Short mmCIF file of N, CA and C in Angstrom, two decimals:
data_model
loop_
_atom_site.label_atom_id
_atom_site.label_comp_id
_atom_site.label_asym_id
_atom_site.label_seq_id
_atom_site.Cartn_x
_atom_site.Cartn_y
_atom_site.Cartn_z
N UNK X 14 22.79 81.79 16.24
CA UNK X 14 22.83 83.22 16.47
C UNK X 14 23.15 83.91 15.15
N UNK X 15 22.62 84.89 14.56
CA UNK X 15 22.54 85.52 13.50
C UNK X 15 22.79 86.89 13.98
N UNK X 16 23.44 88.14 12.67
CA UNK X 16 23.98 89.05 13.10
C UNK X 16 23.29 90.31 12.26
N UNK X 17 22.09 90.21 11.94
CA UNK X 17 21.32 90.79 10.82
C UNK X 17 21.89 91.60 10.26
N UNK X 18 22.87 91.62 9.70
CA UNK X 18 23.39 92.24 8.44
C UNK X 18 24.29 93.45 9.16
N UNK X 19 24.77 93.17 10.19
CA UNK X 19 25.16 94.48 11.31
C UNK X 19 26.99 93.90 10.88
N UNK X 20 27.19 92.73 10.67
CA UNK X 20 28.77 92.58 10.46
C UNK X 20 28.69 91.10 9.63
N UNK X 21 29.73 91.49 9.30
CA UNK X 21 29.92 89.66 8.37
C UNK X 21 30.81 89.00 9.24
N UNK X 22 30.95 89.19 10.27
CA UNK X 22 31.66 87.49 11.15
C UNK X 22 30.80 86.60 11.50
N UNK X 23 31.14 85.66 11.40
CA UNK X 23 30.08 84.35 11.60
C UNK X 23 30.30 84.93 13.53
N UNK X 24 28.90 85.00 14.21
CA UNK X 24 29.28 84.63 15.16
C UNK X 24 28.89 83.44 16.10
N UNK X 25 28.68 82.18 15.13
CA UNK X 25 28.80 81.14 15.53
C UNK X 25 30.20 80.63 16.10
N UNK X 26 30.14 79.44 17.01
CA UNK X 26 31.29 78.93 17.08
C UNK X 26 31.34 77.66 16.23
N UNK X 27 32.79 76.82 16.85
CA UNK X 27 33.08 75.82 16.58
C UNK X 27 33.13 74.68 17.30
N UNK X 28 32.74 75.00 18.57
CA UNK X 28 32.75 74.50 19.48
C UNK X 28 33.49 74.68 20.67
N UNK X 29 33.95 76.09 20.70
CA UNK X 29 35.09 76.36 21.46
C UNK X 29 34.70 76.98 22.76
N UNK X 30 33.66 77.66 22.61
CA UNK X 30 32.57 77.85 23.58
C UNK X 30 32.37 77.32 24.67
N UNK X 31 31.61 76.43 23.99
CA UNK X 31 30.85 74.96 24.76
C UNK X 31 31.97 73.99 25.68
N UNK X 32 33.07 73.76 25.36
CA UNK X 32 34.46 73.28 26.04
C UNK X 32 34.75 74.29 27.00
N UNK X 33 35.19 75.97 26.83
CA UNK X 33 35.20 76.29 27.64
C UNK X 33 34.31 76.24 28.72
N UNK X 34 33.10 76.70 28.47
CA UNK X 34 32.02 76.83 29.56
C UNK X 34 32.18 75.31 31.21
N UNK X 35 32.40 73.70 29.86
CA UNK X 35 32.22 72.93 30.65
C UNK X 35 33.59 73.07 31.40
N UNK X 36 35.13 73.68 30.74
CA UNK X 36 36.15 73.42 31.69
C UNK X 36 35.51 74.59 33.24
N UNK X 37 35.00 76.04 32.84
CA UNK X 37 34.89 76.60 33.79
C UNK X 37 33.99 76.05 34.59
N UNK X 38 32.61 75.23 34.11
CA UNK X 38 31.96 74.82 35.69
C UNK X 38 32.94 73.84 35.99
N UNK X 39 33.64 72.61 35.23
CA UNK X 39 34.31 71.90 36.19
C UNK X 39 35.31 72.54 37.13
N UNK X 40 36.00 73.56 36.51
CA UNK X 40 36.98 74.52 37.90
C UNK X 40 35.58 75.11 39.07
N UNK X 41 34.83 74.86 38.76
CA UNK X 41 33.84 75.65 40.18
C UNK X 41 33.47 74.94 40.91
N UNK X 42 33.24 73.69 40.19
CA UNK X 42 32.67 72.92 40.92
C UNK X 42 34.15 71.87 41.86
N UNK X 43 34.98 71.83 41.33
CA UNK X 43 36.37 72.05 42.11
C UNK X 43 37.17 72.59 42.95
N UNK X 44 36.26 73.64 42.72
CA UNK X 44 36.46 75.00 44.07
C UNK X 44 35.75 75.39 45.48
N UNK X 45 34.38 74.87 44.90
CA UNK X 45 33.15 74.65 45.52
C UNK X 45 33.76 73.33 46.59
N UNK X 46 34.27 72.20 46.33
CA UNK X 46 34.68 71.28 47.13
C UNK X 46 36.00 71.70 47.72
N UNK X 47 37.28 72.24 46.86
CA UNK X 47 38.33 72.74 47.86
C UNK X 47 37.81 73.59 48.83
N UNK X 48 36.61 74.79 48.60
CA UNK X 48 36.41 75.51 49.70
C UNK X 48 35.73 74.70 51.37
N UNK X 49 34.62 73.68 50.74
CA UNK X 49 34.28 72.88 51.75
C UNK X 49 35.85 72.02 52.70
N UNK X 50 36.37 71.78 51.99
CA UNK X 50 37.77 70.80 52.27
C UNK X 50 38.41 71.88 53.46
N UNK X 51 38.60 73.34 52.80
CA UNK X 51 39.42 74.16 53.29
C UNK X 51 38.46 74.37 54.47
N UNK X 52 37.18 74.70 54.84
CA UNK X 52 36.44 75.44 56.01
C UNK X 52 36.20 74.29 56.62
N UNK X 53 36.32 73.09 56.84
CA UNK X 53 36.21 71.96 57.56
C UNK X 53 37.61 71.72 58.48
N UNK X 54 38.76 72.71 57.46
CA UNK X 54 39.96 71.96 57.72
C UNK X 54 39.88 73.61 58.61
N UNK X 55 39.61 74.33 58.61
CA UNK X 55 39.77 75.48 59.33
C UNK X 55 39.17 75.79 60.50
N UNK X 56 38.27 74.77 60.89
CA UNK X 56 36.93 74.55 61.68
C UNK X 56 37.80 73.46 62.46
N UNK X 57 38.73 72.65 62.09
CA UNK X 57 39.55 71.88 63.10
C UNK X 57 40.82 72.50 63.70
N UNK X 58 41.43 73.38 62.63
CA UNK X 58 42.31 74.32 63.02
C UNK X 58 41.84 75.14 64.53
N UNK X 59 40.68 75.97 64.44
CA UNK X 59 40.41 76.41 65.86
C UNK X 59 39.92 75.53 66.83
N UNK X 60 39.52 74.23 66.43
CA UNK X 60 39.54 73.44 67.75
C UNK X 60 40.73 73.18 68.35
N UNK X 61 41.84 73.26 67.15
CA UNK X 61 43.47 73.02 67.88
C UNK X 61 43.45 74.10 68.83
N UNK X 62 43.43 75.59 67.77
CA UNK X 62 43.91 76.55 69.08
C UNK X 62 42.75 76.45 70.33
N UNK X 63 42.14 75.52 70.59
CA UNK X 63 41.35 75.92 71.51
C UNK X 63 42.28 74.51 72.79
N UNK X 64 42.48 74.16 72.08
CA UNK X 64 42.81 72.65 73.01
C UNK X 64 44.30 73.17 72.98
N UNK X 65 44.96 73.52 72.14
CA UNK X 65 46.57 74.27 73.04
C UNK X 65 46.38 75.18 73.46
N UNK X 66 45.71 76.34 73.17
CA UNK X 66 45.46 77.18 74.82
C UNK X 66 45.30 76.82 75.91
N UNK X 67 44.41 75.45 76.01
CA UNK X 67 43.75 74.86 77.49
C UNK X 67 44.90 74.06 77.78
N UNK X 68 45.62 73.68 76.77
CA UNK X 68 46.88 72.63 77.42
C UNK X 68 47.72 73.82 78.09
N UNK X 69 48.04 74.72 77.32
CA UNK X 69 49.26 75.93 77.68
C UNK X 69 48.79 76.70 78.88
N UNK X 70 47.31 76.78 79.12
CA UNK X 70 46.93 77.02 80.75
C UNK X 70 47.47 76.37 81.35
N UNK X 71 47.16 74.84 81.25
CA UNK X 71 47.55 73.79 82.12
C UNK X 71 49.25 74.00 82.62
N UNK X 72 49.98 74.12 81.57
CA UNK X 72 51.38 73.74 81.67
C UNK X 72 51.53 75.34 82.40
N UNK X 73 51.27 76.36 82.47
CA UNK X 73 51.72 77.73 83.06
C UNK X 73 50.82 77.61 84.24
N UNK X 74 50.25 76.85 84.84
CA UNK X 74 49.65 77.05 85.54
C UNK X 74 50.07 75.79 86.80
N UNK X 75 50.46 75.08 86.25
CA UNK X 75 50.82 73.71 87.21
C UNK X 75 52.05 74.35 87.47
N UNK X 76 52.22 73.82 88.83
CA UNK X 76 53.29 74.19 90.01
C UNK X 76 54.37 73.18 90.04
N UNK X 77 53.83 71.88 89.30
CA UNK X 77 55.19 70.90 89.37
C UNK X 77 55.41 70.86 88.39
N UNK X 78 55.56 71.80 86.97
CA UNK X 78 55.65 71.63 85.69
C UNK X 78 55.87 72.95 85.91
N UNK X 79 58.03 72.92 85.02
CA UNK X 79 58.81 74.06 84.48
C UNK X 79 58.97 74.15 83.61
N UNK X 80 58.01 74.00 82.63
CA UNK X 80 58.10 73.28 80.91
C UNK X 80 57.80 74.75 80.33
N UNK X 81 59.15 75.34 79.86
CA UNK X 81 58.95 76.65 79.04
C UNK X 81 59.08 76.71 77.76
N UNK X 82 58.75 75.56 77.10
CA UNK X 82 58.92 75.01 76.33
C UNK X 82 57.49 74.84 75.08
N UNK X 83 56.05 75.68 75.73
CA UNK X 83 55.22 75.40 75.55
C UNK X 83 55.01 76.55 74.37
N UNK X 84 54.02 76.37 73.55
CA UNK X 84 53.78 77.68 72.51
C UNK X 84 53.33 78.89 73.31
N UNK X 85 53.38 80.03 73.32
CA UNK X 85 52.96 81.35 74.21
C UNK X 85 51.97 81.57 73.20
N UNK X 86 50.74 81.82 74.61
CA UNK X 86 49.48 81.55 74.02
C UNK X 86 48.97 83.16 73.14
N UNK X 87 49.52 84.14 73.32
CA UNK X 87 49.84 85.24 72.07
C UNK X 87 50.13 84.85 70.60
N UNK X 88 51.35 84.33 70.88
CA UNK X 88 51.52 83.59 69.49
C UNK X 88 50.31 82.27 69.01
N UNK X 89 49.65 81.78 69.65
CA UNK X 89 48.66 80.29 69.22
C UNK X 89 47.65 81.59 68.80
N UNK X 90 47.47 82.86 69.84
CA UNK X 90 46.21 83.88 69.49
C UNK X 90 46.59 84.49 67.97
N UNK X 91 47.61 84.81 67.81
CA UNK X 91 47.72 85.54 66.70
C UNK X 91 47.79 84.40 64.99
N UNK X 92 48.46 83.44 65.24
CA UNK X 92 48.27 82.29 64.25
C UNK X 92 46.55 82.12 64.14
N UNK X 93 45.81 82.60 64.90
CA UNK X 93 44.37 82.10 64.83
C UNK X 93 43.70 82.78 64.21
N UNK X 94 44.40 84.30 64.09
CA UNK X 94 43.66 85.64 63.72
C UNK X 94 44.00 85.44 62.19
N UNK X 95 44.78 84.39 61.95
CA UNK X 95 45.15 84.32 59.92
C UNK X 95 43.81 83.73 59.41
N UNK X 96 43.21 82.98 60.47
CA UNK X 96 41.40 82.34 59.73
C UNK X 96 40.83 83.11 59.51
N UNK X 97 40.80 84.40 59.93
CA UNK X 97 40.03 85.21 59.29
C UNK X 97 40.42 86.04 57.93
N UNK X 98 41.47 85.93 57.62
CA UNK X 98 42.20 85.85 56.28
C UNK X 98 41.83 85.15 55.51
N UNK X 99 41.98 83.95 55.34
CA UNK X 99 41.13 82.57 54.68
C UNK X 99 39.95 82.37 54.56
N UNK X 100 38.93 82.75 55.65
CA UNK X 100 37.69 82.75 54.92
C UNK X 100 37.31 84.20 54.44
N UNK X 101 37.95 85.30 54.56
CA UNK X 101 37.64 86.39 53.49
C UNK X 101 38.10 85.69 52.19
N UNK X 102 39.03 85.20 52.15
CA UNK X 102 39.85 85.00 50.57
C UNK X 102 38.67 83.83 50.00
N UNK X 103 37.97 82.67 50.82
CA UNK X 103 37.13 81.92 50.49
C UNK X 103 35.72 82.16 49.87
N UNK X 104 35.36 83.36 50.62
CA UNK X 104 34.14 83.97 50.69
C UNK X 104 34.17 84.83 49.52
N UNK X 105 35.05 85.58 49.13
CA UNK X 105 35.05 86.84 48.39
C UNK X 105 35.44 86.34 47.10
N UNK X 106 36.28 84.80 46.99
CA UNK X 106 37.15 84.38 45.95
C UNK X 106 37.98 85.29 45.79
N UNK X 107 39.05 85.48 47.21
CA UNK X 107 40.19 86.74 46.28
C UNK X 107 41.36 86.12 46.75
N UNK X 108 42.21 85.48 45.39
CA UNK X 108 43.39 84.65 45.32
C UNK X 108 44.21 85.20 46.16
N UNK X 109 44.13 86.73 46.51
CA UNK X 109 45.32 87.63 47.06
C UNK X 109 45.27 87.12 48.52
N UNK X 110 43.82 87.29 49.22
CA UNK X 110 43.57 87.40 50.31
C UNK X 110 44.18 85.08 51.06
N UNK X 111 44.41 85.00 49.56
CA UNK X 111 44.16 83.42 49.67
C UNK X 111 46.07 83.44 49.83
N UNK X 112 46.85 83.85 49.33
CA UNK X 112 47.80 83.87 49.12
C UNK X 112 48.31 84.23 50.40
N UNK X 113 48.47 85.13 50.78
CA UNK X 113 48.51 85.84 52.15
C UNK X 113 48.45 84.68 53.75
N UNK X 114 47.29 84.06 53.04
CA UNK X 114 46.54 83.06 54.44
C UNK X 114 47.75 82.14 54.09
N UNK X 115 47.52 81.40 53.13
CA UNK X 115 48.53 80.30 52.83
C UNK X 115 49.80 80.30 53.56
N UNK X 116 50.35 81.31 53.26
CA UNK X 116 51.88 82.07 53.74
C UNK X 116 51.95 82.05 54.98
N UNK X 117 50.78 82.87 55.57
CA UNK X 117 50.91 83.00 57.00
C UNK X 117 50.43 81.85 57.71
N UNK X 118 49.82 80.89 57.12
CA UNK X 118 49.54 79.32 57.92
C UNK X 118 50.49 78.50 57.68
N UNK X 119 51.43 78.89 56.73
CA UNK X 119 52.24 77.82 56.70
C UNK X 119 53.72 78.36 57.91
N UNK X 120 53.89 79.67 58.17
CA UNK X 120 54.60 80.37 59.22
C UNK X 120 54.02 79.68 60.58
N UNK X 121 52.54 79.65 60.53
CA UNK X 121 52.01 78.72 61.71
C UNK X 121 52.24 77.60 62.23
N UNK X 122 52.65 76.43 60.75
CA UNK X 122 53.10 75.34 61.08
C UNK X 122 54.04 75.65 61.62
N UNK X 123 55.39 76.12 60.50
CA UNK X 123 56.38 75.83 61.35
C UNK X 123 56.76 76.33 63.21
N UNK X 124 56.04 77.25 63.22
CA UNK X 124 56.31 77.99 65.04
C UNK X 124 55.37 76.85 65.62
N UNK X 125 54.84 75.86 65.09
CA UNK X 125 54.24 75.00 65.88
C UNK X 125 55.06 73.84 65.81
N UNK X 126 56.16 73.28 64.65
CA UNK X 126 56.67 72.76 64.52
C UNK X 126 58.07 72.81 65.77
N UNK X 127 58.42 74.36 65.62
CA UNK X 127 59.28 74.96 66.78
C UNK X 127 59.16 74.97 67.80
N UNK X 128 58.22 75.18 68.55
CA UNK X 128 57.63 75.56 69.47
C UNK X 128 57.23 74.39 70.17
N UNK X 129 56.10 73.60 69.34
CA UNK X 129 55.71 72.54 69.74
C UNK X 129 56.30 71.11 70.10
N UNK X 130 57.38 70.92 69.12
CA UNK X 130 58.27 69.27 68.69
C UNK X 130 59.42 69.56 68.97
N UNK X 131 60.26 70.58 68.54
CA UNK X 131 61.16 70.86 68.54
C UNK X 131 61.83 71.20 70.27
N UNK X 132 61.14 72.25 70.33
CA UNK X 132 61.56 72.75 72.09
C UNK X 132 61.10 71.24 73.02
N UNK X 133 60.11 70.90 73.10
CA UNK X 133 59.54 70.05 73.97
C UNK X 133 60.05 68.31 73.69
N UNK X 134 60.95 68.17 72.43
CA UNK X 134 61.80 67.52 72.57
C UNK X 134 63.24 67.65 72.86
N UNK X 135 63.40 68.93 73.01
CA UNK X 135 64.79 69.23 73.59
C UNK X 135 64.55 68.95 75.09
N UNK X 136 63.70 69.49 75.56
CA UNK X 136 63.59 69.73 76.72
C UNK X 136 63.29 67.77 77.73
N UNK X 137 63.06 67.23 76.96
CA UNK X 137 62.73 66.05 77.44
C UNK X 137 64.14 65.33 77.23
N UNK X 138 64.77 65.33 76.54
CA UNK X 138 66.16 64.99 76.27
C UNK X 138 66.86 65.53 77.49
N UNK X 139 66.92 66.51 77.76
CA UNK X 139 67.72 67.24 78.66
C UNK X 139 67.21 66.72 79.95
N UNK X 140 66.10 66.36 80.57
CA UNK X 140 65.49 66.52 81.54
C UNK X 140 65.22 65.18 81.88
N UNK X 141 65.81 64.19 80.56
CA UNK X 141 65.04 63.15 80.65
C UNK X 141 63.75 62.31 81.57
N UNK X 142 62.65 63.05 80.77
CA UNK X 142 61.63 62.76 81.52
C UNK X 142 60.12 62.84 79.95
N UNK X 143 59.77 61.84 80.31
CA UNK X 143 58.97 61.26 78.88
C UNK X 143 57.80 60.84 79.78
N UNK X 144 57.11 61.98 80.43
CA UNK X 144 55.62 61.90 80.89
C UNK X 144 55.03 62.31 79.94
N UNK X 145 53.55 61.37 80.16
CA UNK X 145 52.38 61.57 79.34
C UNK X 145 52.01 63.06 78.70
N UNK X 146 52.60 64.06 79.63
CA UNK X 146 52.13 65.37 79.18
C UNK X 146 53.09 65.69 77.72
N UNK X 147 54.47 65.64 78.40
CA UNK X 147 55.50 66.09 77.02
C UNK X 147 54.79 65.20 75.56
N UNK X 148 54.67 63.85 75.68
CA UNK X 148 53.80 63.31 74.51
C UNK X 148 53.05 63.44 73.92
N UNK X 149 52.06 64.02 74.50
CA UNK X 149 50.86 64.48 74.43
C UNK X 149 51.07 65.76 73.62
N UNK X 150 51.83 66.86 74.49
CA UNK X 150 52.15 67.95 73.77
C UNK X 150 52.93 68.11 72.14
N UNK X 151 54.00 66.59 72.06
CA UNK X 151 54.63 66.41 71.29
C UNK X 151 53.30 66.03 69.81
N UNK X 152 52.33 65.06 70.27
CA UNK X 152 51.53 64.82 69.33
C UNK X 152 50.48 65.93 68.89
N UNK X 153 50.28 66.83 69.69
CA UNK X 153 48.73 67.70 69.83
C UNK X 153 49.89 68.53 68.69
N UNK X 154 50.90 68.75 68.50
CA UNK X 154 51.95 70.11 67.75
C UNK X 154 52.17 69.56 66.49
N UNK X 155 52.26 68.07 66.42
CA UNK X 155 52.44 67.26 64.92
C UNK X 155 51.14 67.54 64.05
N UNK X 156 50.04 67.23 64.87
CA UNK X 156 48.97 67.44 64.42
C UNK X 156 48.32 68.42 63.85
N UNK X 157 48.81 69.82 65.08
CA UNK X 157 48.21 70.94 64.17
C UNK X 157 49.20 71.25 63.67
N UNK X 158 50.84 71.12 63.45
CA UNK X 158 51.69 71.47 62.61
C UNK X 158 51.06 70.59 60.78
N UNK X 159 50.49 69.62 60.71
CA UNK X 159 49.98 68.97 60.09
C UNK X 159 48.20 68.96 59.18
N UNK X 160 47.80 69.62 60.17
CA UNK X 160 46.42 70.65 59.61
C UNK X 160 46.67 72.04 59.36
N UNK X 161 48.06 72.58 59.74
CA UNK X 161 48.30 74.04 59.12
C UNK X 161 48.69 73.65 57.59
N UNK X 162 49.47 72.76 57.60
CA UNK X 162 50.01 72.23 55.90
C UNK X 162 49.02 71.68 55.18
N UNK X 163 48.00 71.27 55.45
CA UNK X 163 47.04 70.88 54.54
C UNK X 163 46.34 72.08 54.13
N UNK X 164 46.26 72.89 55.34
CA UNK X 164 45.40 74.13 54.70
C UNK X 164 46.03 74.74 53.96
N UNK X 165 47.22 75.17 54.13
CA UNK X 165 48.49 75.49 52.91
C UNK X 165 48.29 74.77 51.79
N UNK X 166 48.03 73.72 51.49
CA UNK X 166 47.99 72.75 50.59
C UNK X 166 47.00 73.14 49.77
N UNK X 167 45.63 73.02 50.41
CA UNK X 167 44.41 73.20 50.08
C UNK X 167 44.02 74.49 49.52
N UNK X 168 44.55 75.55 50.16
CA UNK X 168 44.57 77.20 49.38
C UNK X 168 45.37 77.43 48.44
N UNK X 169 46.55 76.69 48.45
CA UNK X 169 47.43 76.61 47.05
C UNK X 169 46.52 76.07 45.63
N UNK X 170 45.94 75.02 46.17
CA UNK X 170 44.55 74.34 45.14
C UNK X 170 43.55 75.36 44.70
N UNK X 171 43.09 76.17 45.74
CA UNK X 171 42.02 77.33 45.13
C UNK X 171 42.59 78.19 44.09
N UNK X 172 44.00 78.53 45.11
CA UNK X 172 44.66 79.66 44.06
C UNK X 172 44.62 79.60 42.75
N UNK X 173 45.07 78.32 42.42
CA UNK X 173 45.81 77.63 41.15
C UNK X 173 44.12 77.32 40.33
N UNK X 174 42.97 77.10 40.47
CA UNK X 174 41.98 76.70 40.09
C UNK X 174 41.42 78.36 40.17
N UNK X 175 41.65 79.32 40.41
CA UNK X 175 40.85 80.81 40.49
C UNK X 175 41.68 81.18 38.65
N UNK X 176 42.26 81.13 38.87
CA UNK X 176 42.83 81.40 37.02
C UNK X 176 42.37 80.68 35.79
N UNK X 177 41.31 81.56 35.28
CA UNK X 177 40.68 81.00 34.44
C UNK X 177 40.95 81.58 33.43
N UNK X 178 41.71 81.32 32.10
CA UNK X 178 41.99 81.85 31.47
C UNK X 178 41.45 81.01 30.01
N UNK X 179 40.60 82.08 28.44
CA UNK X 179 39.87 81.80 28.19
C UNK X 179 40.76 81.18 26.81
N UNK X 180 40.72 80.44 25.84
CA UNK X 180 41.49 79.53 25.05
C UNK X 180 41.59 80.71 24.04
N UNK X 181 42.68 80.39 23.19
CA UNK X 181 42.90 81.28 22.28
C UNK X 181 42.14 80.73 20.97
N UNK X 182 41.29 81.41 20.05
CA UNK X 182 40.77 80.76 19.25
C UNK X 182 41.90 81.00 17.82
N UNK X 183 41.93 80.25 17.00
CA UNK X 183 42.51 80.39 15.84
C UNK X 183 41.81 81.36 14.72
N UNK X 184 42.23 82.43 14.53
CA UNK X 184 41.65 83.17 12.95
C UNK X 184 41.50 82.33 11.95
N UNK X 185 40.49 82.16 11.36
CA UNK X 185 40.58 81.76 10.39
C UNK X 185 40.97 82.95 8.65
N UNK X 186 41.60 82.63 7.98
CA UNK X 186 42.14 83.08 6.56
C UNK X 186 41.08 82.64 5.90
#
C-alpha cells in the first residue's frame, strides 16, 4: 500500500495487522461455537420448564400428594421469560443484554436449587417418605439447577470473548 505523496508514514505494517485479524476471526469463530453451545443449552432449558410445569400440574393436582414443596409454576414461567434475554444478547451480540441473562439464570438456578432440592428434601426428611416422585423431583431440580449454570458459564464465555481490543503498536523514533 503506497500513500502517493499525501503523507510520509509508511503505511505498511509489520505484521501487526495480520496477527490481529487472525486473533479476531479466532475470537468469532469461538463465539460462533459458544453461541451454538449456548442455544442448544437453552433449547434444553425450555424442555426443563416444560417437564416441571407438567410435573408441578401433577403434584397440585393429585389428591394424595401435600407436597408444597414444589417450584410455583409463575416462578418456573418467569425464569423462562430470561431466554428471551439470551437470545437477544446472542443474536444482536450485546454483552449487556448477555450480562443481564447470565445474572438472571444464575438467580434461576439457585430458586431451583431452593425450591427444587432443598424444600423437597426437607420435606421428605420430615415426612419420611422417599417415593419415586420426591426423587424424581429431587433429580429433574439438580438437573435444571445444573443447565442454568452452564448457561451462566457459557454467557460468561461470550462476554469475555466480545472484547476485542486492538494491540498497541510501538512508535517507532
Amino acid at each position: 500500500m503506497s500513500t502517493r505523496g499525501r503523507s510520509e508514514q509508511a503505511t505498511t505494517s509489520i505484521g501487526n495487522d495480520g496477527d490481529h485479524r487472525m486473533r479476531v476471526d479466532n475470537r468469532y469463530a469461538q463465539m460462533s461455537d459458544l453461541k451454538k453451545k449456548l442455544d442448544s443449552l437453552m433449547r434444553m432449558c425450555n424442555i426443563f420448564y416444560v417437564v416441571i410445569l407438567a410435573l408441578g400440574y401433577y403434584v397440585i393436582t393429585s389428591n394424595n400428594n401435600k407436597m408444597e414443596a414444589f417450584p410455583i409454576p409463575v416462578e418456573v414461567i418467569v425464569v423462562s421469560l430470561f431466554q428471551f434475554i439470551g437470545r437477544y444478547g446472542t443474536k444482536s451480540n450485546s454483552a449487556g443484554a448477555l450480562v443481564a441473562y447470565s445474572s438472571l439464570i444464575g438467580v434461576g438456578a439457585a430458586a431451583f436449587l431452593y425450591f427444587g432440592v432443598g424444600r423437597t428434601s426437607t420435606i421428605m426428611q420430615l415426612t419420611e417418605d422417599t417415593s419415586m416422585l420426591h426423587i424424581f423431583i429431587l433429580g429433574t431440580s439438580l438437573f435444571g439447577s445444573a443447565l442454568h449454570i452452564a448457561c451462566v458459564f457459557i454467557s460468561r464465555k461470550l462476554i469475555k470473548l466480545m472484547e476485542v481490543r486492538r494491540p498497541v503498536q510501538k512508535k517507532k523514533e
